[in-house]
Amino acid sequence: MEAIKNVLHKGTNGHSNGYANGHTEPSSEAVSQLKDKYTKADQGHVFTFYDDLSTAEKAAFFEQLSGFDPAHINEIADRALNPPKVEETATKLEPLPESATASILDSSPVDINKWYESGLDLIGSNQVAVVLMAGGQGTRLGSSAPKGCFDIGLPSHKPLFKIQAERIRKVEQLAAKKAGVDKVVVPWYVMTSGPTRKPTEEFFAENNFFGLQKENVKIFEQGVLPCISNEGKIILESKGKVAVAPDGNGGIYQALIVSGVLDDMRKRGIQHIHAYCVDNCLVKVADPVFIGFSASLNVDIATKVVRKRDATESVGLILTKNGKPDVVEYSEIDKETAEARDPSNAELLKYRAANIVNHYYSFSFLESIPLWAHKLPHHVARKKIPATDLESGELVKPAKPNGIKLEQFVFDCFPLLALDKFACMEVNRADEFSPLKNASGTGQDDPETSKADIMNQGLRWVQAAGATVVSEGGVEVSPLISYGGEGLEHLKGKTITAPAVLELE
């Protein structure tokens, strides 16, 4: 496994190779060897200001540069900027076959309950883990803190991290009760990025891990890649630091290996993994229905999708592309395809499975990461990247894009699977998908819509349980009281004045 980690680590941030410890200046021999490596890759310019640096700066810069393989960076940058020419054949898009799909919207209650019960059994036997993609900052929300720290304005003022932690606690309790045991553990692996790791660790510690046991919460970090100029040169952020950017949500696969998360899962006997993004306040963390559905089909990957609102909604779609499972972005689909109707139901779009980055993985598939991670493409994001001028040493903030960030997408591995190893579950958007993307007051995917979606869901739950709700504003139901609307029978005949919050006594 160590050899595999080293191979996968090539080209991402790593640790010093023993020559420097962040304080001691590396030996001239070590610097010379590293300089040769970069010069051979035509990236020797990164050492332009090396002699001007202090001892501590030299040590830190040496450590950063040692974590990258410049030849490998050149290779992936070249592949991303000059992708191999594909034969000009028509791309064939089709919805996933019915055998690989199910919909909560029209499946029988018997089937849904069967998936729920079997999923709860798997959780009850400690075979289920959760991976949270939490690398994003709340920049668009006017905050530099990790998105998971954000308070969407609920009456309880719970941040996203706490809402999700409490859902894990509740599903553990439900599974333990069904299994007749005192304790069930769903380990939570939280993937951060460079800027969010420390504040995430501090936030979890300050909040006592939201009632979860510390040893069952593992915070790890995705890799980074250097930013590259339009001429293919590594960009310096300062005289002694390379400009870097996280390697995209597709960096999850490499990070699971390099961080030791996969080793930890193996030791715990994990067989089923739920992965999702932090910004969805409605996410059903470790959803028993989804786990049970995916495990029953014996697939390697399954995805949750919501029904596309209309032909013009800007969402990626899960479908088959030339016979392989894939995600096709909105910009890649022509008007005719976007507007095509389902032959068996003209009220529905033919291509309607909107990707919400909510996935199931079998552990055996994640174990195979070293066999295929190197095959995944890198995508180019053209950005305005502050760069140190190699003549003057001054930092230049460009007015237009001057370089690229290299990133991978979490769905890049989907086409590696046979169709019978991939499945898709359509869920109700109102119950399971409310992303937080925009600043307050935007009117869509913002804190107000996130809050409203949770309050409206709680309202539906308590009304279904037989309560009468008066006034406006909805009801916040603590996840510790109910995971998905269950366990609210005691509210029958009661009157609740909204807006209200129901918490454990």
PDB file of C-alpha atoms in Angstrom, residues 397-504:
ATOM      1  CA  LYS A 397      -2.907  40.745 -10.229  1.00  0.00           C
ATOM      2  CA  PRO A 398      -4.078  40.103 -13.801  1.00  0.00           C
ATOM      3  CA  ALA A 399      -7.135  41.755 -15.352  1.00  0.00           C
ATOM      4  CA  LYS A 400      -7.922  38.701 -17.501  1.00  0.00           C
ATOM      5  CA  PRO A 401      -7.269  34.944 -17.160  1.00  0.00           C
ATOM      6  CA  ASN A 402      -3.524  34.337 -17.237  1.00  0.00           C
ATOM      7  CA  GLY A 403      -3.388  30.691 -16.330  1.00  0.00           C
ATOM      8  CA  ILE A 404      -5.142  27.455 -15.546  1.00  0.00           C
ATOM      9  CA  LYS A 405      -6.133  25.405 -12.544  1.00  0.00           C
ATOM     10  CA  LEU A 406      -6.168  21.660 -13.096  1.00  0.00           C
ATOM     11  CA  GLU A 407      -9.010  19.692 -11.567  1.00  0.00           C
ATOM     12  CA  GLN A 408     -10.693  16.318 -11.716  1.00  0.00           C
ATOM     13  CA  PHE A 409     -14.392  15.603 -11.377  1.00  0.00           C
ATOM     14  CA  VAL A 410     -15.812  12.989  -9.051  1.00  0.00           C
ATOM     15  CA  PHE A 411     -17.811  11.449 -11.915  1.00  0.00           C
ATOM     16  CA  ASP A 412     -14.805  11.011 -14.225  1.00  0.00           C
ATOM     17  CA  CYS A 413     -14.618   7.348 -13.183  1.00  0.00           C
ATOM     18  CA  PHE A 414     -18.234   6.498 -14.091  1.00  0.00           C
ATOM     19  CA  PRO A 415     -17.414   5.433 -17.693  1.00  0.00           C
ATOM     20  CA  LEU A 416     -14.932   2.877 -16.329  1.00  0.00           C
ATOM     21  CA  LEU A 417     -17.867   0.796 -15.086  1.00  0.00           C
ATOM     22  CA  ALA A 418     -19.971  -1.765 -16.894  1.00  0.00           C
ATOM     23  CA  LEU A 419     -23.633  -0.730 -16.977  1.00  0.00           C
ATOM     24  CA  ASP A 420     -24.618  -3.582 -14.656  1.00  0.00           C
ATOM     25  CA  LYS A 421     -22.292  -2.158 -11.987  1.00  0.00           C
ATOM     26  CA  PHE A 422     -23.917   1.299 -11.999  1.00  0.00           C
ATOM     27  CA  ALA A 423     -27.326   2.385 -10.731  1.00  0.00           C
ATOM     28  CA  CYS A 424     -29.354   5.513 -10.226  1.00  0.00           C
ATOM     29  CA  MET A 425     -32.092   6.428  -7.753  1.00  0.00           C
ATOM     30  CA  GLU A 426     -34.402   9.362  -8.418  1.00  0.00           C
ATOM     31  CA  VAL A 427     -35.443  11.150  -5.222  1.00  0.00           C
ATOM     32  CA  ASN A 428     -37.852  13.935  -4.382  1.00  0.00           C
ATOM     33  CA  ARG A 429     -36.120  17.301  -4.686  1.00  0.00           C
ATOM     34  CA  ALA A 430     -38.301  18.820  -1.946  1.00  0.00           C
ATOM     35  CA  ASP A 431     -37.134  16.136   0.490  1.00  0.00           C
ATOM     36  CA  GLU A 432     -33.502  15.661  -0.474  1.00  0.00           C
ATOM     37  CA  PHE A 433     -31.901  18.496  -2.423  1.00  0.00           C
ATOM     38  CA  SER A 434     -31.466  22.137  -1.469  1.00  0.00           C
ATOM     39  CA  PRO A 435     -27.950  23.342  -2.306  1.00  0.00           C
ATOM     40  CA  LEU A 436     -26.409  26.434  -0.740  1.00  0.00           C
ATOM     41  CA  LYS A 437     -24.540  28.205  -3.538  1.00  0.00           C
ATOM     42  CA  ASN A 438     -25.445  31.885  -3.510  1.00  0.00           C
ATOM     43  CA  ALA A 439     -25.411  34.930  -1.250  1.00  0.00           C
ATOM     44  CA  SER A 440     -28.380  35.881   0.884  1.00  0.00           C
ATOM     45  CA  GLY A 441     -31.159  37.555  -1.083  1.00  0.00           C
ATOM     46  CA  THR A 442     -30.392  35.861  -4.407  1.00  0.00           C
ATOM     47  CA  GLY A 443     -33.708  34.006  -4.343  1.00  0.00           C
ATOM     48  CA  GLN A 444     -32.307  30.672  -5.510  1.00  0.00           C
ATOM     49  CA  ASP A 445     -29.975  28.210  -3.761  1.00  0.00           C
ATOM     50  CA  ASP A 446     -29.293  30.747  -1.007  1.00  0.00           C
ATOM     51  CA  PRO A 447     -29.557  30.688   2.827  1.00  0.00           C
ATOM     52  CA  GLU A 448     -33.231  31.684   2.703  1.00  0.00           C
ATOM     53  CA  THR A 449     -34.207  28.870   0.318  1.00  0.00           C
ATOM     54  CA  SER A 450     -32.172  26.362   2.367  1.00  0.00           C
ATOM     55  CA  LYS A 451     -33.926  27.437   5.568  1.00  0.00           C
ATOM     56  CA  ALA A 452     -37.363  27.414   3.896  1.00  0.00           C
ATOM     57  CA  ASP A 453     -36.820  23.901   2.517  1.00  0.00           C
ATOM     58  CA  ILE A 454     -35.978  22.498   5.972  1.00  0.00           C
ATOM     59  CA  MET A 455     -38.881  24.354   7.627  1.00  0.00           C
ATOM     60  CA  ASN A 456     -41.338  23.203   4.935  1.00  0.00           C
ATOM     61  CA  GLN A 457     -40.139  19.611   5.217  1.00  0.00           C
ATOM     62  CA  GLY A 458     -40.708  19.694   8.986  1.00  0.00           C
ATOM     63  CA  LEU A 459     -44.153  21.178   8.404  1.00  0.00           C
ATOM     64  CA  ARG A 460     -45.063  18.268   6.096  1.00  0.00           C
ATOM     65  CA  TRP A 461     -43.766  15.753   8.639  1.00  0.00           C
ATOM     66  CA  VAL A 462     -45.715  17.071  11.639  1.00  0.00           C
ATOM     67  CA  GLN A 463     -48.906  17.487   9.597  1.00  0.00           C
ATOM     68  CA  ALA A 464     -48.557  13.900   8.330  1.00  0.00           C
ATOM     69  CA  ALA A 465     -48.224  12.821  11.984  1.00  0.00           C
ATOM     70  CA  GLY A 466     -51.592  14.451  12.731  1.00  0.00           C
ATOM     71  CA  ALA A 467     -50.546  17.792  14.237  1.00  0.00           C
ATOM     72  CA  THR A 468     -52.260  21.076  13.386  1.00  0.00           C
ATOM     73  CA  VAL A 469     -49.900  23.918  12.497  1.00  0.00           C
ATOM     74  CA  VAL A 470     -51.129  27.482  12.794  1.00  0.00           C
ATOM     75  CA  SER A 471     -49.440  30.587  11.411  1.00  0.00           C
ATOM     76  CA  GLU A 472     -46.663  30.730   8.814  1.00  0.00           C
ATOM     77  CA  GLY A 473     -42.966  29.893   8.772  1.00  0.00           C
ATOM     78  CA  GLY A 474     -42.840  26.125   8.997  1.00  0.00           C
ATOM     79  CA  VAL A 475     -41.378  23.767  11.606  1.00  0.00           C
ATOM     80  CA  GLU A 476     -37.772  22.776  12.245  1.00  0.00           C
ATOM     81  CA  VAL A 477     -37.635  19.168  13.430  1.00  0.00           C
ATOM     82  CA  SER A 478     -34.330  18.209  15.037  1.00  0.00           C
ATOM     83  CA  PRO A 479     -32.679  15.236  13.290  1.00  0.00           C
ATOM     84  CA  LEU A 480     -32.289  13.754  16.794  1.00  0.00           C
ATOM     85  CA  ILE A 481     -36.102  13.524  16.944  1.00  0.00           C
ATOM     86  CA  SER A 482     -36.717  12.287  13.401  1.00  0.00           C
ATOM     87  CA  TYR A 483     -34.420  11.201  10.562  1.00  0.00           C
ATOM     88  CA  GLY A 484     -37.019  11.115   7.788  1.00  0.00           C
ATOM     89  CA  GLY A 485     -40.418  11.883   9.303  1.00  0.00           C
ATOM     90  CA  GLU A 486     -40.655   8.777  11.498  1.00  0.00           C
ATOM     91  CA  GLY A 487     -41.301   8.762  15.247  1.00  0.00           C
ATOM     92  CA  LEU A 488     -43.625  11.774  15.409  1.00  0.00           C
ATOM     93  CA  GLU A 489     -46.813   9.902  16.420  1.00  0.00           C
ATOM     94  CA  HIS A 490     -46.875  11.726  19.777  1.00  0.00           C
ATOM     95  CA  LEU A 491     -47.775  14.940  17.916  1.00  0.00           C
ATOM     96  CA  LYS A 492     -51.177  13.606  16.804  1.00  0.00           C
ATOM     97  CA  GLY A 493     -53.937  16.023  17.803  1.00  0.00           C
ATOM     98  CA  LYS A 494     -51.500  18.690  19.020  1.00  0.00           C
ATOM     99  CA  THR A 495     -51.413  22.289  17.812  1.00  0.00           C
ATOM    100  CA  ILE A 496     -48.076  23.877  16.889  1.00  0.00           C
ATOM    101  CA  THR A 497     -47.644  27.607  16.303  1.00  0.00           C
ATOM    102  CA  ALA A 498     -45.174  28.274  13.492  1.00  0.00           C
ATOM    103  CA  PRO A 499     -42.394  29.129  13.097  1.00  0.00           C
ATOM    104  CA  ALA A 500     -41.393  26.448  15.588  1.00  0.00           C
ATOM    105  CA  VAL A 501     -38.462  24.226  16.435  1.00  0.00           C
ATOM    106  CA  LEU A 502     -38.832  20.732  17.888  1.00  0.00           C
ATOM    107  CA  GLU A 503     -35.744  19.665  19.835  1.00  0.00           C
ATOM    108  CA  LEU A 504     -35.069  16.735  22.141  1.00  0.00           C
TER     109      LEU A 504
END
